[in-house]
Amino acid sequence: MSSTTAITPVLECKNVNISYYTRSGEVPAVIDFNLTLMPGESIGIVGESGCGKSTVALAIMNYMGKNGRVKSGQILFNGRDLQKMGDEELRRIRGSQISMVYQEPMASLNPSMKIGEQLIEVPLYHENVSEAEAAQRAKDMLAAVRLPDPQRIMDSYPHQISGGQQQRVVIAMALLSKPALLLLDEPTTALDVTVEAGIVQLIKDISKQFGTSMIYISHNLGLILETCDRITVMYSGEAVETGSVQTVFNEMRHPYTRGLFASIPLPGSNKNSRPLVPIRGQLPLPQNRPQGCYFGPRCDFFQAGRCDSKTGVHMQLVPNEERHDVRCVRFAEIDWANHRPVGLSGEQAEIGKVVLEVNHMKKYYTLKDSSMMALIKGKKVQYVKANEDINLIAHEAETVAIVGESGCGKSTFAKVLMGLEEATSGEVKLNSVDISQLPVEQRKAQMVSLLQMVFQNPFDTLNPSHTVGSQIARVIKKFGIEQDPDKINQRVMELLDLVKLPRDFARRRPRQLSGGQKQRIGIARAFAGRPALVVADEPVSALDVSVQAAVTGLLTDIQRNLKTTLLFISHDLSVVRYVSDRIVVMYLGRIMEQGTTDEIFNPPYHPYTEALLSAIPIADTSVKKRHIVLEGELPSPVNPPSGCPFQTRCPRKVGALCETQMPPLQQTETGHAILCHIPLSELSKVEQVIQVDAA
Amino acid sequence: MTDSVKFDNELPAKRESRVKRFFKVLALMRESPVGMIGLLIILFWVVMAILAPFLPLYDPNAIMAPFQKIGAHAPDGGTFWLGTDHKGRDILSRIIWGAQKVLVWATFATFVAYVVGMMMGVLAGYKGGWADEIVSFIANIFLSFPFIILCIIIVATLGASGWTVVVAVTFASAPQIMRIVRGLVLDLKTRDYIFAAQTRGETPWYIMLVELLPNARGPLIVDACLRLGYTVVAIATLGFLGLGLPPPDPDWGLMLKEAVPLGAFAGHTMYLPAAALASLILGFNLLADGLREISLRD
């Protein structure tokens, strides 16, 4: 520590305690929080929902709202206590010396003002400059955040540009006042993967280019590794481990940090041989945190008498290491080298007969164009080609993943399967029966029960007005599995056992359940009718990391026992790599590449797959990635580019050929298919995107 | 729903939790002083209405001969606490029996308006397209009629009775309720649990009644409370115009109408029913405010 005391830290939090005051009393949100941010440094704060990471940011900004208050401790900005400043002084500091970027870009931009006007305001308000100079600075800053054609952006309203561009504008606005400290609260969570990669690259460059100190708040360890120098891991309101990114990622000392890393899918983990290890239990509510170590009840190394002492557990410096603190009484005694947590491994179920066969399926939506131009041209109807020429096969007990960014048509495909939409042409065969033109109302109960779905949002998946048990019971009755109430009840209990929830949950209402528990009920409901095929639409993306592992584990376990086919729709390639046997990559309604998981993750790649792979944030310091940042934005499916749909953003574009002709589908003997003009032999020569160091 | 009801019956804790929940809501209510005042006012009138047959009151329609004279009998703290009206009828008795009448008909009319409005709203919101166009068009037609004119037309067709009041209130309120429900349903129908119901082949009516409507109840309870207040106003207005509940049974609006000509020399015949009316409406409005406040705070 002695080497750093000469320079004043940009931000220092000393024993900060923050509480919210609600009608049920005081809720401590952040407890005993310490942080030192040196100039030019970037710190990542990582933790699951409710751990207090956003509260820390709000406290720094002094935006606590009516019921939140910093109870004790100091927050020093450039050596001065923010708590002791007057309102006027705080207002001047906020926005000029401390800026914040939020998750939702639209929430930070005024929809009724042109972007240029909003940007110009910043230097005009905080510095004494002329309007012309302010405009020039705004334009330069837009160029600095790599927005194409800054003048056009200046003249646009926020809704006229894409989400990725909006977030770049927000970052530009935050940087315009040349802040000493930039707070980023999940700045890329609302964005698509390839767009996220661009923003992450930008954030990395900012700290180099402007020397801004940053606090980056995220739930994603991979993003923290890519952007930050130091990391603070938070759990239930407390920082449990803090240190440099290299130390914490390679020699983590806290059991929670360990658990977190064991529960995220990294290259090398595999659902059968090397499964993820979820952290058991769930986050305690702030009102009933356990005595002593808050992680105690979920920890494998819990020792009664020491871990639950009344005095609590305090941060301790790890001996012989610089600025690496751990909040664990046993950190020095745990022998991590010989601790290999074992997850629920199992045999790969034998892949059986074909369950789903999709042949040349197309789904077009019609749009009525009532503009003047359409009237003159006589073309009144436009088509949105949501799905174009979809071909795929899924076998019994197989997991097929459909991967793609928003607007790629993966949800439309799911809707056609489920019978909520009818296909425009082509076949969708479930157990050899064509269901492409059969809406769900016309399907027989038995057919409907064969095909069920697990939804993305755990807060939406269950009806809040009915008990969990009655919702599962309804499915059993509807599909005619059982008619007798006692037998239905019996079956509900069996299903709760299947998803490893206590039986008395049947009586509860959804609001009494946590996100992970709701998702388990969603899975129980999907499996209630003994389905042959389950469509899982981003089933874990809304869950916390430690819960994600448990839910994916549960899903694969049930699948293994029941030999269900799983269609796993996702944008998260790390999860996809972990769970799926085969992968289908979609872009703008078309399948760009499909093959086994190994084939997708190794050359030959489709150029789009290559970019997607490079965009996955991986929380592993031994992984080397090639960085490919895609130019431009996702085209609209209403107006797709001519020729190859990916040609507008493709880094390997051959030339005019790509703009005029649809590329051929090149197939290998094993069924690996790539839709590209570049011959497979050439694509095979491409270097691996993700390389794991042998060490 | 039969299966889910059965399911619930097997669980002994269920009944108790309902009672507990009611007291929880009451406890919450204490946090909103405004709502509490409203609730107390309404409870006062409800208790009065229920006890009306058991209280030692004069027959509200009986004419007390000695006091039957123009100018009525002012309250003197003696035989008639609140005095008598121009026909020599006991005002206290008429106000309490009138409370019973207005509460019963207001609740019933609001209930009918809600049933109609919710059906229209859930149909328009969930089905969309043509169903929405037609239902919204009908609603707009009724909304474009001034309330009083609508009532006069209905009374002219059906004659004056409590049922006329119900029909009139329904025609006036149902379109507004329909708009609220439609808006709520438009939001609710995009939830995953609705997709889940669709993908297991539930009928549209099951989805509308079992999956959608119960989740719209929050804002509707607040609105129902406000609307009860409006309905009380409507019933009084109709009574005042002579279009409401037929005489001689006590009705606050009618009492006001009969008192107005005497206002100059027998003010109490006018002020007392007016105060009763105002307090009840205030009660509903304050309760609605309190409920909204509590629901927003969570």
XYZ file of N, CA and C in Angstrom, chain A residues 119-132 134:
45
model
N -26.000 16.861 -26.880
C -24.556 16.791 -26.649
C -23.978 18.180 -26.389
N -24.441 19.149 -27.163
C -23.898 20.508 -27.039
C -24.148 21.077 -25.646
N -25.290 20.702 -25.064
C -25.632 21.168 -23.713
C -24.523 20.912 -22.697
N -23.852 19.769 -22.835
C -22.892 19.368 -21.802
C -21.750 20.384 -21.654
N -20.994 20.664 -22.731
C -19.937 21.678 -22.549
C -20.498 23.073 -22.271
N -21.668 23.393 -22.837
C -22.250 24.719 -22.598
C -22.568 24.911 -21.125
N -23.066 23.858 -20.497
C -23.477 23.973 -19.103
C -22.283 23.974 -18.165
N -21.318 23.096 -18.433
C -20.230 22.915 -17.471
C -19.011 23.789 -17.741
N -18.862 24.240 -18.997
C -17.697 25.071 -19.282
C -18.160 26.314 -20.018
N -17.313 27.298 -20.002
C -17.683 28.547 -20.648
C -17.185 28.540 -22.092
N -17.914 27.894 -22.971
C -17.456 27.844 -24.358
C -18.554 28.360 -25.279
N -18.153 28.725 -26.490
C -19.134 29.201 -27.458
C -19.900 28.016 -28.022
N -21.061 28.305 -28.606
C -21.893 27.226 -29.127
C -21.194 26.489 -30.269
N -20.475 27.261 -31.099
C -19.789 26.651 -32.236
C -18.730 25.672 -31.742
N -18.689 24.165 -28.829
C -19.371 23.030 -28.212
C -19.821 22.043 -29.280
